[in-house]
Amino acid sequence: MLESTADDEARMDEALALAARGRGATSPNPMVGAVITNGGVTQGRGYHARAGAPHAEVVALEEAGESARGGRLYCTLEPCCHTGRTGPCATRVVEAGLREVFVAVEDPNPRVNGAGLAYLRDHGVTVSVGLRRAAASRLNEGFFTVQRRGRPFVTMKAAISRDGCIAAAPGQRTALTGPASATHAHGVRATVDAIAVGSETVRVDDPLLTARGVARVRPLVRVLFDTRMRTSPTARIFGTLDEGPVIVMTTEASVRAWPRRAAALEASGARLEVLPARDPALALSRLVAHEVCDLLVEGGAVLQRAMWDAGVVDRVRLYIAPMTLGAGAVPWMTAGGFSMADHGGESRKLGDDVLWEADVQRVD
Ligand SMILES: NC(=O)c1ccc[n+]([C@@H]2O[C@H](COP(=O)([O-])OP(=O)(O)OC[C@H]3O[C@@H](n4cnc5c(N)ncnc54)[C@H](OP(=O)(O)O)[C@@H]3O)[C@@H](O)[C@H]2O)c1
């Protein structure tokens, strides 16, 4: 066991910062960062830039070259020991002659899951696990949730009035929040793998569900929860297929009942995900095959309530506007479903709005 010092913590923090450069680009892979030192001097740095690109350890090893021999590796995730799109990193670490390895957290992928650590130890490398474990787990909450729960990490997002409503009246599109919230929300859209909404939101708002004003490197998957397939084949979202696929969650019974609706949506470019039952947890598990690790559920209240009741919400993010909508407005999940007071959370000002965020289920 290696004792860690303040210098080791600083090196692992640097590796975490490197890993975060891959945000929004690595799914279905995790973000990983690596730093190599020898004699206390940094010899190599690396991060996993996108799925299919070299792993962080390999990038750092290539930069370090011969100066890695006898040195130390700081890695935010257990080095892999299997051959995926790239070769096994644990082998490369041993071949490069590194003597000591700090790993922040074990890789829960069943193909690794301690085998990378065992390989290193079996080949005489001294390994220490757990330095900055919590930060490393949170960095990859999407990847960890897929590996452990078989579904993406789910953030439920809503813009609400001070009296907890999402629209002024049923069927009415209502602008609530200001430009600072919009900028923030599009920044989040730039990094998640997918956005989901309920069919009523599609019918009322006819949203594009794209990330605007920000750079995005991967396709953005849009998921419409629309069992009865009431989405119009001419909905605006079908004009944005070059941004990423549009998946419609429906059921076998609905496709049997409304075959023409199913055919029309497919003709518009939708991909139907046909479930045996209208079950949010089952729908989420289907998204793993679409390489979705981080999902943002943007509304409306009916879909979010179903997700909440199914116990599949990991984080709640609210943009709270400084207005009241009063009687007749559409309440968010506050009526008997969700209480901000039960969840602590953190808030900060965003222009005239307040951003409030709380973890419901944590990965660390
Ligand atoms: N302020 C905000 O942040 C915000 C965000 C979004 C929307 N909105 C507003 O919210 C309103 C629409 O929201 P809404 O709550 O009425 O409807 P919604 O949640 O958008 O959609 C509800 C529909 O989703 C479908 N659905 C599919 N799978 C489901 C499941 N497992 N559980 C439950 N529903 C499922 C159902 O239709 P099927 O039976 O056909 O499946 C259901 O009728 C609009 O006024 C919109 O402008 C506000």
Tab-separated table of C-alpha atoms and ligand atoms in Angstrom:
chain	number	residue	atom	x	y	z
A	1	MET	CA	0.000	0.000	0.000
A	2	LEU	CA	1.289	3.458	-0.954
A	3	GLU	CA	0.797	6.356	1.428
A	4	SER	CA	-0.387	9.441	-0.455
A	5	THR	CA	1.020	12.921	0.109
A	6	ALA	CA	-0.301	16.382	-0.768
A	7	ASP	CA	1.790	16.153	-3.946
A	8	ASP	CA	0.067	12.895	-4.901
A	9	GLU	CA	-3.328	14.551	-4.346
A	10	ALA	CA	-2.327	17.461	-6.580
A	11	ARG	CA	-1.218	15.036	-9.325
A	12	MET	CA	-4.496	13.128	-9.126
A	13	ASP	CA	-6.390	16.434	-9.246
A	14	GLU	CA	-4.495	17.249	-12.434
A	15	ALA	CA	-5.450	13.837	-13.848
A	16	LEU	CA	-9.103	14.535	-12.986
A	17	ALA	CA	-8.927	17.919	-14.721
A	18	LEU	CA	-7.421	16.244	-17.793
A	19	ALA	CA	-10.181	13.614	-17.760
A	20	ALA	CA	-12.854	16.316	-17.695
A	21	ARG	CA	-11.575	17.628	-21.046
A	22	GLY	CA	-13.348	14.629	-22.567
A	23	ARG	CA	-16.743	15.692	-21.201
A	24	GLY	CA	-19.481	15.207	-23.747
A	25	ALA	CA	-17.222	13.259	-26.109
A	26	THR	CA	-16.375	9.861	-24.610
A	27	SER	CA	-19.711	8.012	-24.182
A	28	PRO	CA	-20.228	5.101	-24.010
A	29	ASN	CA	-16.711	5.134	-22.584
A	30	PRO	CA	-15.772	6.915	-19.348
A	31	MET	CA	-13.736	10.116	-19.115
A	32	VAL	CA	-10.228	9.183	-17.957
A	33	GLY	CA	-7.119	11.232	-17.216
A	34	ALA	CA	-3.544	10.145	-16.469
A	35	VAL	CA	-0.329	11.772	-15.250
A	36	ILE	CA	3.103	10.104	-15.174
A	37	THR	CA	5.908	11.358	-12.948
A	38	ASN	CA	9.480	10.253	-12.350
A	39	GLY	CA	11.712	11.697	-9.661
A	40	GLY	CA	8.883	14.095	-8.810
A	41	VAL	CA	8.878	15.570	-12.341
A	42	THR	CA	5.891	15.245	-14.700
A	43	GLN	CA	6.880	13.134	-17.724
A	44	GLY	CA	3.538	12.603	-19.451
A	45	ARG	CA	-0.113	13.620	-19.418
A	46	GLY	CA	-3.083	12.205	-21.225
A	47	TYR	CA	-6.826	11.926	-21.423
A	48	HIS	CA	-9.358	9.866	-23.326
A	49	ALA	CA	-10.628	12.269	-25.972
A	50	ARG	CA	-13.490	10.184	-27.447
A	51	ALA	CA	-14.646	6.595	-27.872
A	52	GLY	CA	-12.217	4.843	-30.195
A	53	ALA	CA	-9.333	7.238	-29.435
A	54	PRO	CA	-6.318	6.033	-27.379
A	55	HIS	CA	-6.854	5.602	-23.654
A	56	ALA	CA	-5.491	8.215	-21.235
A	57	GLU	CA	-2.686	5.976	-19.913
A	58	VAL	CA	-1.440	5.248	-23.434
A	59	VAL	CA	-1.369	8.957	-24.360
A	60	ALA	CA	0.596	9.738	-21.177
A	61	LEU	CA	2.960	6.781	-21.741
A	62	GLU	CA	3.666	7.887	-25.289
A	63	GLU	CA	4.512	11.386	-24.122
A	64	ALA	CA	6.728	10.038	-21.324
A	65	GLY	CA	8.601	7.511	-23.507
A	66	GLU	CA	11.611	5.950	-21.757
A	67	SER	CA	11.321	8.411	-18.854
A	68	ALA	CA	8.289	6.463	-17.602
A	69	ARG	CA	10.584	3.573	-16.518
A	70	GLY	CA	10.710	3.396	-12.730
A	71	GLY	CA	8.092	6.147	-12.480
A	72	ARG	CA	4.633	6.645	-11.080
A	73	LEU	CA	1.244	6.729	-12.797
A	74	TYR	CA	-1.784	8.613	-11.492
A	75	CYS	CA	-4.921	7.402	-13.205
A	76	THR	CA	-8.525	8.428	-12.527
A	77	LEU	CA	-9.869	4.952	-13.400
A	78	GLU	CA	-8.488	1.424	-13.123
A	79	PRO	CA	-6.416	0.616	-16.240
A	80	CYS	CA	-8.228	-1.834	-18.498
A	81	CYS	CA	-7.004	-5.374	-19.062
A	82	HIS	CA	-9.112	-6.394	-22.060
A	83	THR	CA	-8.828	-5.621	-25.749
A	84	GLY	CA	-11.683	-3.354	-26.810
A	85	ARG	CA	-11.406	-0.781	-29.583
A	86	THR	CA	-7.812	-0.282	-28.288
A	87	GLY	CA	-5.341	-2.663	-26.579
A	88	PRO	CA	-5.176	-3.350	-22.821
A	89	CYS	CA	-3.614	-0.487	-20.842
A	90	ALA	CA	-2.454	-2.567	-17.872
A	91	THR	CA	-0.085	-4.460	-20.215
A	92	ARG	CA	1.316	-1.183	-21.557
A	93	VAL	CA	1.876	0.106	-18.014
A	94	VAL	CA	3.864	-3.008	-17.095
A	95	GLU	CA	5.858	-2.956	-20.355
A	96	ALA	CA	6.740	0.692	-19.789
A	97	GLY	CA	8.329	-0.249	-16.460
A	98	LEU	CA	6.216	1.924	-14.153
A	99	ARG	CA	6.820	1.002	-10.524
A	100	GLU	CA	3.894	2.625	-8.714
A	101	VAL	CA	0.315	3.313	-9.738
A	102	PHE	CA	-2.303	5.420	-7.985
A	103	VAL	CA	-5.833	4.651	-9.174
A	104	ALA	CA	-8.763	6.817	-8.052
A	105	VAL	CA	-11.500	4.221	-8.490
A	106	GLU	CA	-12.030	0.676	-9.740
A	107	ASP	CA	-13.629	0.219	-13.183
A	108	PRO	CA	-17.084	-1.380	-12.599
A	109	ASN	CA	-17.183	-2.688	-16.194
A	110	PRO	CA	-17.511	-6.480	-15.672
A	111	ARG	CA	-14.687	-6.984	-18.175
A	112	VAL	CA	-12.316	-5.076	-15.860
A	113	ASN	CA	-13.708	-4.920	-12.285
A	114	GLY	CA	-10.420	-5.410	-10.428
A	115	ALA	CA	-8.689	-7.506	-13.097
A	116	GLY	CA	-6.598	-4.509	-14.252
A	117	LEU	CA	-5.394	-3.935	-10.686
A	118	ALA	CA	-4.673	-7.653	-10.224
A	119	TYR	CA	-2.647	-7.718	-13.466
A	120	LEU	CA	-0.506	-4.791	-12.303
A	121	ARG	CA	0.091	-6.322	-8.855
A	122	ASP	CA	0.879	-9.742	-10.357
A	123	HIS	CA	3.583	-8.048	-12.423
A	124	GLY	CA	5.279	-6.392	-9.457
A	125	VAL	CA	3.681	-2.936	-9.688
A	126	THR	CA	2.739	-1.338	-6.357
A	127	VAL	CA	-0.883	-0.203	-6.636
A	128	SER	CA	-2.925	2.092	-4.413
A	129	VAL	CA	-6.662	2.577	-4.988
A	130	GLY	CA	-8.978	5.278	-3.646
A	131	LEU	CA	-7.157	8.609	-3.924
A	132	ARG	CA	-9.946	11.097	-4.908
A	133	ARG	CA	-12.417	8.222	-5.244
A	134	ALA	CA	-15.541	10.383	-4.758
A	135	ALA	CA	-14.539	12.977	-7.366
A	136	ALA	CA	-13.579	10.271	-9.868
A	137	SER	CA	-16.901	8.458	-9.376
A	138	ARG	CA	-18.937	11.639	-9.813
A	139	LEU	CA	-16.991	12.557	-12.930
A	140	ASN	CA	-18.265	9.353	-14.543
A	141	GLU	CA	-21.704	9.078	-12.960
A	142	GLY	CA	-23.253	8.199	-16.333
A	143	PHE	CA	-20.788	5.396	-17.073
A	144	PHE	CA	-21.000	4.081	-13.483
A	145	THR	CA	-24.818	4.097	-13.525
A	146	VAL	CA	-24.882	2.149	-16.789
A	147	GLN	CA	-22.440	-0.424	-15.407
A	148	ARG	CA	-24.137	-0.799	-12.029
A	149	ARG	CA	-27.824	-0.244	-12.795
A	150	GLY	CA	-28.089	-1.068	-16.482
A	151	ARG	CA	-29.600	2.328	-17.303
A	152	PRO	CA	-28.347	5.896	-17.908
A	153	PHE	CA	-27.842	8.487	-15.154
A	154	VAL	CA	-31.084	10.491	-15.162
A	155	THR	CA	-31.278	14.206	-14.447
A	156	MET	CA	-34.780	15.595	-14.261
A	157	LYS	CA	-34.894	19.225	-15.319
A	158	ALA	CA	-37.715	21.756	-15.228
A	159	ALA	CA	-38.273	25.486	-15.428
A	160	ILE	CA	-40.826	26.381	-12.775
A	161	SER	CA	-42.520	29.469	-11.411
A	162	ARG	CA	-42.122	30.491	-7.776
A	163	ASP	CA	-45.424	28.739	-7.077
A	164	GLY	CA	-44.121	25.491	-8.607
A	165	CYS	CA	-45.854	25.459	-12.029
A	166	ILE	CA	-44.480	24.632	-15.493
A	167	ALA	CA	-47.091	26.291	-17.728
A	168	ALA	CA	-49.762	28.992	-17.354
A	169	ALA	CA	-52.523	26.607	-18.482
A	170	PRO	CA	-52.786	23.096	-19.956
A	171	GLY	CA	-51.760	23.096	-23.599
A	172	GLN	CA	-50.099	26.512	-23.365
A	173	ARG	CA	-46.455	27.063	-24.132
A	174	THR	CA	-45.140	29.372	-21.379
A	175	ALA	CA	-41.763	31.141	-21.336
A	176	LEU	CA	-40.653	31.265	-17.719
A	177	THR	CA	-36.929	31.732	-17.345
A	178	GLY	CA	-34.459	34.332	-18.621
A	179	PRO	CA	-31.449	34.273	-20.980
A	180	ALA	CA	-28.926	33.207	-18.313
A	181	SER	CA	-30.965	30.057	-17.624
A	182	ALA	CA	-31.294	29.372	-21.354
A	183	THR	CA	-27.519	29.652	-21.805
A	184	HIS	CA	-26.943	27.307	-18.882
A	185	ALA	CA	-29.505	24.799	-20.162
A	186	HIS	CA	-27.928	24.730	-23.642
A	187	GLY	CA	-24.482	24.266	-22.031
A	188	VAL	CA	-25.849	21.176	-20.295
A	189	ARG	CA	-27.387	19.920	-23.547
A	190	ALA	CA	-23.922	20.156	-25.092
A	191	THR	CA	-22.560	17.515	-22.702
A	192	VAL	CA	-25.363	14.980	-22.123
A	193	ASP	CA	-25.915	12.013	-24.443
A	194	ALA	CA	-29.671	12.349	-24.760
A	195	ILE	CA	-32.725	14.478	-23.969
A	196	ALA	CA	-36.160	12.994	-23.266
A	197	VAL	CA	-39.626	14.559	-23.239
A	198	GLY	CA	-43.213	13.326	-23.008
A	199	SER	CA	-45.577	13.319	-25.969
A	200	GLU	CA	-47.661	16.197	-24.617
A	201	THR	CA	-44.603	18.443	-24.548
A	202	VAL	CA	-43.919	17.574	-28.191
A	203	ARG	CA	-47.527	18.368	-29.109
A	204	VAL	CA	-47.652	21.667	-27.214
A	205	ASP	CA	-44.120	23.037	-27.616
A	206	ASP	CA	-43.016	21.341	-30.872
A	207	PRO	CA	-39.407	21.602	-29.579
A	208	LEU	CA	-36.209	21.066	-31.560
A	209	LEU	CA	-34.338	19.602	-28.558
A	210	THR	CA	-30.959	20.616	-29.970
A	211	ALA	CA	-27.955	22.217	-28.234
A	212	ARG	CA	-27.798	25.780	-29.572
A	213	GLY	CA	-25.035	28.366	-29.230
A	214	VAL	CA	-22.606	25.725	-27.928
A	215	ALA	CA	-20.223	23.226	-29.484
A	216	ARG	CA	-21.233	19.569	-29.377
A	217	VAL	CA	-19.045	16.771	-30.648
A	218	ARG	CA	-21.299	13.688	-30.515
A	219	PRO	CA	-24.757	13.174	-31.999
A	220	LEU	CA	-27.479	14.189	-29.531
A	221	VAL	CA	-30.085	11.458	-29.063
A	222	ARG	CA	-33.651	12.748	-28.578
A	223	VAL	CA	-36.139	10.416	-26.921
A	224	LEU	CA	-39.891	10.949	-27.213
A	225	PHE	CA	-41.986	9.028	-24.665
A	226	ASP	CA	-45.028	8.624	-26.860
A	227	THR	CA	-46.759	5.298	-26.365
A	228	ARG	CA	-49.741	6.166	-28.574
A	229	MET	CA	-47.432	7.718	-31.218
A	230	ARG	CA	-49.422	10.959	-31.318
A	231	THR	CA	-46.359	12.981	-32.385
A	232	SER	CA	-46.990	14.574	-35.767
A	233	PRO	CA	-44.785	13.186	-38.569
A	234	THR	CA	-44.233	16.865	-39.468
A	235	ALA	CA	-43.005	17.865	-35.972
A	236	ARG	CA	-40.037	20.231	-36.190
A	237	ILE	CA	-37.728	17.738	-34.469
A	238	PHE	CA	-37.697	15.600	-37.638
A	239	GLY	CA	-35.953	18.488	-39.378
A	240	THR	CA	-32.985	18.093	-37.014
A	241	LEU	CA	-31.981	14.490	-37.708
A	242	ASP	CA	-28.485	15.593	-38.706
A	243	GLU	CA	-27.977	16.546	-35.012
A	244	GLY	CA	-28.766	12.983	-33.885
A	245	PRO	CA	-31.420	10.282	-33.909
A	246	VAL	CA	-35.001	10.676	-32.665
A	247	ILE	CA	-36.203	7.609	-30.757
A	248	VAL	CA	-39.895	7.088	-30.049
A	249	MET	CA	-40.661	4.891	-27.023
A	250	THR	CA	-43.835	2.942	-27.687
A	251	THR	CA	-45.279	-0.488	-26.940
A	252	GLU	CA	-46.055	-3.657	-28.872
A	253	ALA	CA	-49.784	-3.160	-28.174
A	254	SER	CA	-49.695	0.397	-29.583
A	255	VAL	CA	-47.901	-0.649	-32.749
A	256	ARG	CA	-50.567	-3.326	-33.232
A	257	ALA	CA	-53.324	-0.765	-32.547
A	258	TRP	CA	-51.913	2.083	-34.678
A	259	PRO	CA	-49.702	0.559	-37.400
A	260	ARG	CA	-50.176	3.593	-39.679
A	261	ARG	CA	-48.941	6.000	-37.005
A	262	ALA	CA	-45.894	3.783	-36.487
A	263	ALA	CA	-45.174	3.697	-40.222
A	264	ALA	CA	-45.621	7.480	-40.595
A	265	LEU	CA	-43.204	8.210	-37.753
A	266	GLU	CA	-40.635	5.831	-39.212
A	267	ALA	CA	-41.072	7.482	-42.594
A	268	SER	CA	-40.255	10.814	-40.897
A	269	GLY	CA	-36.993	9.358	-39.648
A	270	ALA	CA	-37.984	8.241	-36.125
A	271	ARG	CA	-36.545	5.038	-34.726
A	272	LEU	CA	-39.212	3.138	-32.815
A	273	GLU	CA	-38.210	1.400	-29.589
A	274	VAL	CA	-41.043	-1.066	-29.073
A	275	LEU	CA	-41.432	-2.176	-25.447
A	276	PRO	CA	-43.527	-5.035	-24.072
A	277	ALA	CA	-44.995	-2.595	-21.525
A	278	ARG	CA	-45.182	1.161	-20.804
A	279	ASP	CA	-42.434	0.999	-18.204
A	280	PRO	CA	-39.990	3.925	-17.721
A	281	ALA	CA	-37.260	1.717	-16.222
A	282	LEU	CA	-37.436	-0.683	-19.153
A	283	ALA	CA	-37.380	2.232	-21.612
A	284	LEU	CA	-34.256	3.613	-19.944
A	285	SER	CA	-32.486	0.257	-20.125
A	286	ARG	CA	-33.114	0.225	-23.901
A	287	LEU	CA	-31.161	3.485	-24.218
A	288	VAL	CA	-27.905	1.812	-23.193
A	289	ALA	CA	-27.745	0.141	-26.634
A	290	HIS	CA	-27.964	3.666	-28.130
A	291	GLU	CA	-24.774	4.601	-26.184
A	292	VAL	CA	-26.698	6.875	-23.804
A	293	CYS	CA	-24.996	7.183	-20.401
A	294	ASP	CA	-26.290	10.633	-19.366
A	295	LEU	CA	-29.944	11.467	-19.955
A	296	LEU	CA	-31.683	14.773	-19.354
A	297	VAL	CA	-35.444	14.436	-18.862
A	298	GLU	CA	-36.785	17.876	-19.727
A	299	GLY	CA	-40.503	17.352	-19.110
A	300	GLY	CA	-43.324	17.550	-18.857
A	301	ALA	CA	-44.674	16.897	-15.441
A	302	VAL	CA	-46.547	13.680	-16.318
A	303	LEU	CA	-43.458	11.928	-17.686
A	304	GLN	CA	-41.284	13.210	-14.851
A	305	ARG	CA	-43.776	11.988	-12.271
A	306	ALA	CA	-43.696	8.523	-13.878
A	307	MET	CA	-39.877	8.516	-13.742
A	308	TRP	CA	-39.937	9.683	-10.146
A	309	ASP	CA	-42.435	7.007	-9.112
A	310	ALA	CA	-40.313	4.360	-10.867
A	311	GLY	CA	-37.315	5.404	-8.708
A	312	VAL	CA	-35.069	6.125	-11.689
A	313	VAL	CA	-34.246	9.806	-11.077
A	314	ASP	CA	-30.664	10.475	-9.963
A	315	ARG	CA	-30.571	14.289	-9.899
A	316	VAL	CA	-33.120	17.098	-9.997
A	317	ARG	CA	-32.317	20.485	-11.539
A	318	LEU	CA	-34.797	23.343	-11.344
A	319	TYR	CA	-34.630	26.763	-12.943
A	320	ILE	CA	-36.920	28.858	-10.748
A	321	ALA	CA	-38.329	32.019	-12.340
A	322	PRO	CA	-39.267	35.069	-10.246
A	323	MET	CA	-42.979	34.948	-11.140
A	324	THR	CA	-46.139	33.227	-9.969
A	325	LEU	CA	-48.591	31.617	-12.395
A	326	GLY	CA	-51.470	31.225	-9.950
A	327	ALA	CA	-54.705	29.259	-10.216
A	328	GLY	CA	-55.249	27.273	-13.412
A	329	ALA	CA	-51.538	26.799	-14.046
A	330	VAL	CA	-49.992	23.354	-14.633
A	331	PRO	CA	-48.215	22.254	-11.447
A	332	TRP	CA	-44.844	20.549	-11.620
A	333	MET	CA	-44.373	17.439	-9.484
A	334	THR	CA	-44.696	19.348	-6.254
A	335	ALA	CA	-48.219	18.074	-5.500
A	336	GLY	CA	-47.476	14.942	-3.465
A	337	GLY	CA	-44.504	13.913	-5.589
A	338	PHE	CA	-41.435	15.947	-4.826
A	339	SER	CA	-40.425	18.328	-2.065
A	340	MET	CA	-37.299	20.464	-2.421
A	341	ALA	CA	-37.048	20.566	1.378
A	342	ASP	CA	-36.482	16.789	1.516
A	343	HIS	CA	-33.384	16.970	-0.658
A	344	GLY	CA	-31.133	19.735	0.627
A	345	GLY	CA	-29.510	20.645	-2.655
A	346	GLU	CA	-27.633	23.758	-3.686
A	347	SER	CA	-28.883	26.950	-5.263
A	348	ARG	CA	-27.369	29.958	-6.980
A	349	LYS	CA	-28.571	32.983	-8.926
A	350	LEU	CA	-28.720	32.743	-12.726
A	351	GLY	CA	-29.662	36.233	-13.905
A	352	ASP	CA	-33.096	36.881	-12.394
A	353	ASP	CA	-33.697	33.135	-11.895
A	354	VAL	CA	-32.451	30.694	-9.282
A	355	LEU	CA	-30.786	27.429	-10.251
A	356	TRP	CA	-31.440	24.681	-7.717
A	357	GLU	CA	-29.867	21.249	-7.952
A	358	ALA	CA	-29.982	18.181	-5.706
A	359	ASP	CA	-28.667	14.623	-5.901
A	360	VAL	CA	-31.271	11.954	-5.304
A	361	GLN	CA	-29.064	8.888	-5.836
A	362	ARG	CA	-25.301	9.169	-5.846
A	363	VAL	CA	-22.727	6.958	-7.483
A	364	ASP	CA	-19.913	7.537	-4.934
B	1	LIG	N1	-41.478	24.453	-17.680
B	1	LIG	C1	-40.864	23.400	-18.159
B	1	LIG	O1	-39.718	23.118	-17.822
B	1	LIG	C2	-41.576	22.522	-19.130
B	1	LIG	C3	-40.850	21.487	-19.762
B	1	LIG	C4	-41.555	20.663	-20.641
B	1	LIG	C5	-42.892	20.866	-20.868
B	1	LIG	N2	-43.536	21.896	-20.245
B	1	LIG	C6	-44.964	22.109	-20.454
B	1	LIG	O2	-45.607	20.971	-19.906
B	1	LIG	C7	-46.792	20.705	-20.633
B	1	LIG	C8	-46.779	19.258	-21.087
B	1	LIG	O3	-46.472	18.422	-19.998
B	1	LIG	P1	-47.415	17.280	-19.471
B	1	LIG	O4	-46.989	16.985	-18.090
B	1	LIG	O5	-48.823	17.646	-19.727
B	1	LIG	O6	-47.107	16.058	-20.436
B	1	LIG	P2	-45.767	15.288	-20.831
B	1	LIG	O7	-45.110	14.762	-19.587
B	1	LIG	O8	-44.933	16.089	-21.743
B	1	LIG	O9	-46.328	14.095	-21.687
B	1	LIG	C9	-47.223	13.205	-21.105
B	1	LIG	C10	-47.410	12.022	-22.000
B	1	LIG	O10	-46.224	11.239	-22.035
B	1	LIG	C11	-46.579	9.966	-22.503
B	1	LIG	N3	-45.847	8.904	-21.833
B	1	LIG	C12	-45.072	7.971	-22.423
B	1	LIG	N4	-44.571	7.110	-21.556
B	1	LIG	C13	-45.042	7.470	-20.387
B	1	LIG	C14	-44.868	6.925	-19.102
B	1	LIG	N5	-44.111	5.854	-18.883
B	1	LIG	N6	-45.492	7.529	-18.078
B	1	LIG	C15	-46.238	8.639	-18.297
B	1	LIG	N7	-46.423	9.206	-19.494
B	1	LIG	C16	-45.831	8.611	-20.539
B	1	LIG	C17	-48.070	9.811	-22.221
B	1	LIG	O11	-48.734	9.685	-23.470
B	1	LIG	P3	-48.959	8.190	-24.009
B	1	LIG	O12	-50.009	7.582	-23.154
B	1	LIG	O13	-49.353	8.281	-25.413
B	1	LIG	O14	-47.673	7.492	-23.820
B	1	LIG	C18	-48.467	11.083	-21.539
B	1	LIG	O15	-49.746	11.522	-21.907
B	1	LIG	C19	-46.814	21.681	-21.781
B	1	LIG	O16	-47.641	22.758	-21.428
B	1	LIG	C20	-45.379	22.136	-21.882
B	1	LIG	O17	-45.282	23.431	-22.421
B	1	LIG	C21	-42.906	22.718	-19.398
